[in-house]
Amino acid sequence: MDSAAQGLRDLLSGNAPHENAIALYGGTAYDWPRMSFCMVSFQQLYDYDAICPPRHAPDGLGVRFEADIGAAVVTNFPGQRLMASGNFLAVYEFDNPKKTKIVPYIEGGVGLIYTDFRRPDQGLRLNFNPVMGAGLRMGSKFVVVRLHHVSNSGLDDENRGINSIV
């Protein structure tokens, strides 16, 4: 079996080495002032080389898979509204967390997001969710600032997006 197929098999069977995390995100839309949200995120971070051999990647490059669920408060709608997303991100750590107490990192990726609301001219409730961020990892803890974009990428004639800082 070639090593790329073996890496995929290890990933799907849970045998690829990884780190688990649970995160709490809070954010607000900066182009729609009537919306804020909070989400719980369940994450797994893999070393890129462990799941995508034989391609050699720079040290510090990883892949994060995450599943998020939470609620939004949107003053245009009554009560809290459901949000759920699944994302995959490339993560680059600028140092080795096993050797240094504080490690800066950057991340970027995309996923799908479902929102139990639509802003005027948004079109769909299921959308794409490009994400980019920068953070600090301190052992098993991390702090990150992210930019999120919610858009249907032109799959619907109405495609007014939502941009937020998290």
PDB file of C-alpha atoms in Angstrom:
ATOM      1  CA  MET A   1       0.000   0.000   0.000  1.00  0.00           C
ATOM      2  CA  ASP A   2       1.464   3.404  -0.848  1.00  0.00           C
ATOM      3  CA  SER A   3       2.187   5.736   2.061  1.00  0.00           C
ATOM      4  CA  ALA A   4      -0.499   8.325   1.106  1.00  0.00           C
ATOM      5  CA  ALA A   5      -3.197   5.642   1.264  1.00  0.00           C
ATOM      6  CA  GLN A   6      -1.718   4.386   4.547  1.00  0.00           C
ATOM      7  CA  GLY A   7      -1.839   7.937   5.966  1.00  0.00           C
ATOM      8  CA  LEU A   8      -5.490   8.253   4.991  1.00  0.00           C
ATOM      9  CA  ARG A   9      -6.275   4.838   6.469  1.00  0.00           C
ATOM     10  CA  ASP A  10      -4.529   5.789   9.731  1.00  0.00           C
ATOM     11  CA  LEU A  11      -6.470   9.062   9.847  1.00  0.00           C
ATOM     12  CA  LEU A  12      -9.851   7.415   9.273  1.00  0.00           C
ATOM     13  CA  SER A  13      -9.177   4.589  11.723  1.00  0.00           C
ATOM     14  CA  GLY A  14      -7.987   6.949  14.477  1.00  0.00           C
ATOM     15  CA  ASN A  15      -4.421   5.620  14.420  1.00  0.00           C
ATOM     16  CA  ALA A  16      -2.723   8.789  13.170  1.00  0.00           C
ATOM     17  CA  PRO A  17      -1.006  10.668  16.010  1.00  0.00           C
ATOM     18  CA  HIS A  18      -2.971  13.786  16.904  1.00  0.00           C
ATOM     19  CA  GLU A  19      -3.892  16.210  19.663  1.00  0.00           C
ATOM     20  CA  ASN A  20      -7.466  16.866  20.799  1.00  0.00           C
ATOM     21  CA  ALA A  21      -8.820  20.206  21.962  1.00  0.00           C
ATOM     22  CA  ILE A  22     -12.047  21.799  23.071  1.00  0.00           C
ATOM     23  CA  ALA A  23     -12.361  25.535  22.497  1.00  0.00           C
ATOM     24  CA  LEU A  24     -14.869  28.261  23.235  1.00  0.00           C
ATOM     25  CA  TYR A  25     -15.243  30.979  20.604  1.00  0.00           C
ATOM     26  CA  GLY A  26     -17.093  34.251  20.883  1.00  0.00           C
ATOM     27  CA  GLY A  27     -17.494  36.719  18.063  1.00  0.00           C
ATOM     28  CA  THR A  28     -19.399  39.529  16.483  1.00  0.00           C
ATOM     29  CA  ALA A  29     -20.136  40.476  12.894  1.00  0.00           C
ATOM     30  CA  TYR A  30     -18.336  43.668  11.945  1.00  0.00           C
ATOM     31  CA  ASP A  31     -20.483  44.307   8.857  1.00  0.00           C
ATOM     32  CA  TRP A  32     -23.836  43.460  10.515  1.00  0.00           C
ATOM     33  CA  PRO A  33     -23.877  45.146  13.925  1.00  0.00           C
ATOM     34  CA  ARG A  34     -26.922  43.238  15.134  1.00  0.00           C
ATOM     35  CA  MET A  35     -25.217  39.837  15.424  1.00  0.00           C
ATOM     36  CA  SER A  36     -22.967  38.169  18.006  1.00  0.00           C
ATOM     37  CA  PHE A  37     -22.351  34.484  18.689  1.00  0.00           C
ATOM     38  CA  CYS A  38     -20.675  31.895  20.886  1.00  0.00           C
ATOM     39  CA  MET A  39     -19.597  28.406  19.781  1.00  0.00           C
ATOM     40  CA  VAL A  40     -18.029  25.307  21.339  1.00  0.00           C
ATOM     41  CA  SER A  41     -15.408  23.727  19.096  1.00  0.00           C
ATOM     42  CA  PHE A  42     -14.172  20.126  19.144  1.00  0.00           C
ATOM     43  CA  GLN A  43     -10.814  19.864  17.372  1.00  0.00           C
ATOM     44  CA  GLN A  44      -8.133  17.418  16.291  1.00  0.00           C
ATOM     45  CA  LEU A  45      -4.692  18.623  15.176  1.00  0.00           C
ATOM     46  CA  TYR A  46      -2.514  16.326  13.043  1.00  0.00           C
ATOM     47  CA  ASP A  47       1.070  16.714  11.898  1.00  0.00           C
ATOM     48  CA  TYR A  48       0.877  17.179   8.126  1.00  0.00           C
ATOM     49  CA  ASP A  49       3.500  14.513   7.410  1.00  0.00           C
ATOM     50  CA  ALA A  50       1.594  11.934   9.492  1.00  0.00           C
ATOM     51  CA  ILE A  51      -1.503  12.062   7.279  1.00  0.00           C
ATOM     52  CA  CYS A  52      -0.103  13.211   3.913  1.00  0.00           C
ATOM     53  CA  PRO A  53       3.109  11.260   3.310  1.00  0.00           C
ATOM     54  CA  PRO A  54       5.386  11.090   1.389  1.00  0.00           C
ATOM     55  CA  ARG A  55       5.208  14.821   0.756  1.00  0.00           C
ATOM     56  CA  HIS A  56       7.712  16.548   3.003  1.00  0.00           C
ATOM     57  CA  ALA A  57       6.175  19.515   4.741  1.00  0.00           C
ATOM     58  CA  PRO A  58       7.943  22.220   6.715  1.00  0.00           C
ATOM     59  CA  ASP A  59       8.351  21.469  10.409  1.00  0.00           C
ATOM     60  CA  GLY A  60       5.426  22.998  12.267  1.00  0.00           C
ATOM     61  CA  LEU A  61       2.827  22.422   9.541  1.00  0.00           C
ATOM     62  CA  GLY A  62      -0.331  20.691  10.709  1.00  0.00           C
ATOM     63  CA  VAL A  63      -3.933  20.076   9.724  1.00  0.00           C
ATOM     64  CA  ARG A  64      -6.797  20.848  12.110  1.00  0.00           C
ATOM     65  CA  PHE A  65     -10.272  19.367  11.766  1.00  0.00           C
ATOM     66  CA  GLU A  66     -12.984  20.953  13.859  1.00  0.00           C
ATOM     67  CA  ALA A  67     -16.697  20.642  14.526  1.00  0.00           C
ATOM     68  CA  ASP A  68     -18.397  23.669  16.079  1.00  0.00           C
ATOM     69  CA  ILE A  69     -21.859  24.240  17.531  1.00  0.00           C
ATOM     70  CA  GLY A  70     -23.311  27.297  19.188  1.00  0.00           C
ATOM     71  CA  ALA A  71     -25.844  30.042  19.247  1.00  0.00           C
ATOM     72  CA  ALA A  72     -26.160  33.475  17.717  1.00  0.00           C
ATOM     73  CA  VAL A  73     -28.047  36.450  19.026  1.00  0.00           C
ATOM     74  CA  VAL A  74     -29.437  38.436  16.123  1.00  0.00           C
ATOM     75  CA  THR A  75     -31.697  41.348  17.016  1.00  0.00           C
ATOM     76  CA  ASN A  76     -33.638  40.929  13.745  1.00  0.00           C
ATOM     77  CA  PHE A  77     -34.908  37.524  15.005  1.00  0.00           C
ATOM     78  CA  PRO A  78     -36.452  36.420  18.324  1.00  0.00           C
ATOM     79  CA  GLY A  79     -34.348  34.318  20.714  1.00  0.00           C
ATOM     80  CA  GLN A  80     -31.059  32.564  20.164  1.00  0.00           C
ATOM     81  CA  ARG A  81     -30.403  30.959  16.784  1.00  0.00           C
ATOM     82  CA  LEU A  82     -28.442  27.764  16.049  1.00  0.00           C
ATOM     83  CA  MET A  83     -25.058  27.810  14.312  1.00  0.00           C
ATOM     84  CA  ALA A  84     -23.082  24.664  13.403  1.00  0.00           C
ATOM     85  CA  SER A  85     -19.967  24.261  11.275  1.00  0.00           C
ATOM     86  CA  GLY A  86     -17.268  21.839  10.236  1.00  0.00           C
ATOM     87  CA  ASN A  87     -13.897  23.172   9.086  1.00  0.00           C
ATOM     88  CA  PHE A  88     -10.439  22.028   8.120  1.00  0.00           C
ATOM     89  CA  LEU A  89      -7.474  24.351   8.482  1.00  0.00           C
ATOM     90  CA  ALA A  90      -3.778  24.356   7.741  1.00  0.00           C
ATOM     91  CA  VAL A  91      -1.891  25.372  10.893  1.00  0.00           C
ATOM     92  CA  TYR A  92       1.710  26.577  10.917  1.00  0.00           C
ATOM     93  CA  GLU A  93       3.476  26.784  14.289  1.00  0.00           C
ATOM     94  CA  PHE A  94       6.589  28.959  14.248  1.00  0.00           C
ATOM     95  CA  ASP A  95       8.352  26.861  16.908  1.00  0.00           C
ATOM     96  CA  ASN A  96       8.098  23.446  18.559  1.00  0.00           C
ATOM     97  CA  PRO A  97       5.556  23.452  21.441  1.00  0.00           C
ATOM     98  CA  LYS A  98       7.546  20.676  23.155  1.00  0.00           C
ATOM     99  CA  LYS A  99      10.607  22.935  23.362  1.00  0.00           C
ATOM    100  CA  THR A 100       9.145  26.430  23.858  1.00  0.00           C
ATOM    101  CA  LYS A 101       6.494  27.626  26.325  1.00  0.00           C
ATOM    102  CA  ILE A 102       4.805  30.111  23.969  1.00  0.00           C
ATOM    103  CA  VAL A 103       4.498  29.268  20.281  1.00  0.00           C
ATOM    104  CA  PRO A 104       2.960  31.725  17.786  1.00  0.00           C
ATOM    105  CA  TYR A 105       0.983  30.222  14.923  1.00  0.00           C
ATOM    106  CA  ILE A 106      -1.155  31.115  11.925  1.00  0.00           C
ATOM    107  CA  GLU A 107      -4.044  29.163  10.456  1.00  0.00           C
ATOM    108  CA  GLY A 108      -6.317  29.248   7.460  1.00  0.00           C
ATOM    109  CA  GLY A 109      -8.920  27.018   5.913  1.00  0.00           C
ATOM    110  CA  VAL A 110     -12.515  26.528   4.890  1.00  0.00           C
ATOM    111  CA  GLY A 111     -15.582  24.592   5.882  1.00  0.00           C
ATOM    112  CA  LEU A 112     -19.352  24.538   5.800  1.00  0.00           C
ATOM    113  CA  ILE A 113     -21.604  26.420   8.209  1.00  0.00           C
ATOM    114  CA  TYR A 114     -25.330  26.201   8.907  1.00  0.00           C
ATOM    115  CA  THR A 115     -27.084  29.209  10.436  1.00  0.00           C
ATOM    116  CA  ASP A 116     -30.666  29.128  11.678  1.00  0.00           C
ATOM    117  CA  PHE A 117     -31.121  32.636  10.287  1.00  0.00           C
ATOM    118  CA  ARG A 118     -30.405  34.593   7.124  1.00  0.00           C
ATOM    119  CA  ARG A 119     -29.522  38.229   6.859  1.00  0.00           C
ATOM    120  CA  PRO A 120     -31.342  40.170   4.146  1.00  0.00           C
ATOM    121  CA  ASP A 121     -30.083  39.050   0.701  1.00  0.00           C
ATOM    122  CA  GLN A 122     -28.034  36.163   2.181  1.00  0.00           C
ATOM    123  CA  GLY A 123     -29.800  33.506   0.114  1.00  0.00           C
ATOM    124  CA  LEU A 124     -28.971  30.236   1.889  1.00  0.00           C
ATOM    125  CA  ARG A 125     -28.672  28.901   5.432  1.00  0.00           C
ATOM    126  CA  LEU A 126     -25.927  26.396   4.491  1.00  0.00           C
ATOM    127  CA  ASN A 127     -22.844  28.305   3.375  1.00  0.00           C
ATOM    128  CA  PHE A 128     -19.093  28.161   2.963  1.00  0.00           C
ATOM    129  CA  ASN A 129     -17.012  29.404   5.902  1.00  0.00           C
ATOM    130  CA  PRO A 130     -13.468  30.575   5.012  1.00  0.00           C
ATOM    131  CA  VAL A 131     -11.415  31.166   8.178  1.00  0.00           C
ATOM    132  CA  MET A 132      -8.004  32.691   8.920  1.00  0.00           C
ATOM    133  CA  GLY A 133      -6.374  33.492  12.212  1.00  0.00           C
ATOM    134  CA  ALA A 134      -3.281  34.058  14.301  1.00  0.00           C
ATOM    135  CA  GLY A 135      -2.687  32.806  17.791  1.00  0.00           C
ATOM    136  CA  LEU A 136      -0.414  31.752  20.595  1.00  0.00           C
ATOM    137  CA  ARG A 137      -0.107  28.212  21.906  1.00  0.00           C
ATOM    138  CA  MET A 138       0.991  27.820  25.520  1.00  0.00           C
ATOM    139  CA  GLY A 139       1.396  24.103  26.223  1.00  0.00           C
ATOM    140  CA  SER A 140      -2.097  22.629  26.048  1.00  0.00           C
ATOM    141  CA  LYS A 141      -3.788  26.060  25.997  1.00  0.00           C
ATOM    142  CA  PHE A 142      -4.182  28.460  23.103  1.00  0.00           C
ATOM    143  CA  VAL A 143      -5.550  31.905  22.296  1.00  0.00           C
ATOM    144  CA  VAL A 144      -6.479  32.843  18.737  1.00  0.00           C
ATOM    145  CA  VAL A 145      -8.051  35.750  16.875  1.00  0.00           C
ATOM    146  CA  ARG A 146      -9.895  34.721  13.723  1.00  0.00           C
ATOM    147  CA  LEU A 147     -11.652  36.315  10.814  1.00  0.00           C
ATOM    148  CA  HIS A 148     -14.677  34.366   9.531  1.00  0.00           C
ATOM    149  CA  HIS A 149     -16.605  34.883   6.327  1.00  0.00           C
ATOM    150  CA  VAL A 150     -19.982  33.267   5.607  1.00  0.00           C
ATOM    151  CA  SER A 151     -21.009  33.120   1.946  1.00  0.00           C
ATOM    152  CA  ASN A 152     -22.706  30.782  -0.514  1.00  0.00           C
ATOM    153  CA  SER A 153     -19.998  31.582  -3.085  1.00  0.00           C
ATOM    154  CA  GLY A 154     -22.534  32.519  -5.745  1.00  0.00           C
ATOM    155  CA  LEU A 155     -24.549  29.282  -5.549  1.00  0.00           C
ATOM    156  CA  ASP A 156     -27.644  31.447  -5.016  1.00  0.00           C
ATOM    157  CA  ASP A 157     -28.507  34.739  -6.731  1.00  0.00           C
ATOM    158  CA  GLU A 158     -28.601  36.353  -3.270  1.00  0.00           C
ATOM    159  CA  ASN A 159     -25.133  36.159  -1.726  1.00  0.00           C
ATOM    160  CA  ARG A 160     -24.827  38.834   0.932  1.00  0.00           C
ATOM    161  CA  GLY A 161     -22.154  37.481   3.280  1.00  0.00           C
ATOM    162  CA  ILE A 162     -21.476  37.879   6.973  1.00  0.00           C
ATOM    163  CA  ASN A 163     -18.001  38.883   8.147  1.00  0.00           C
ATOM    164  CA  SER A 164     -16.990  38.465  11.766  1.00  0.00           C
ATOM    165  CA  ILE A 165     -14.071  38.679  14.137  1.00  0.00           C
ATOM    166  CA  VAL A 166     -13.774  35.814  16.601  1.00  0.00           C
TER     167      VAL A 166
END
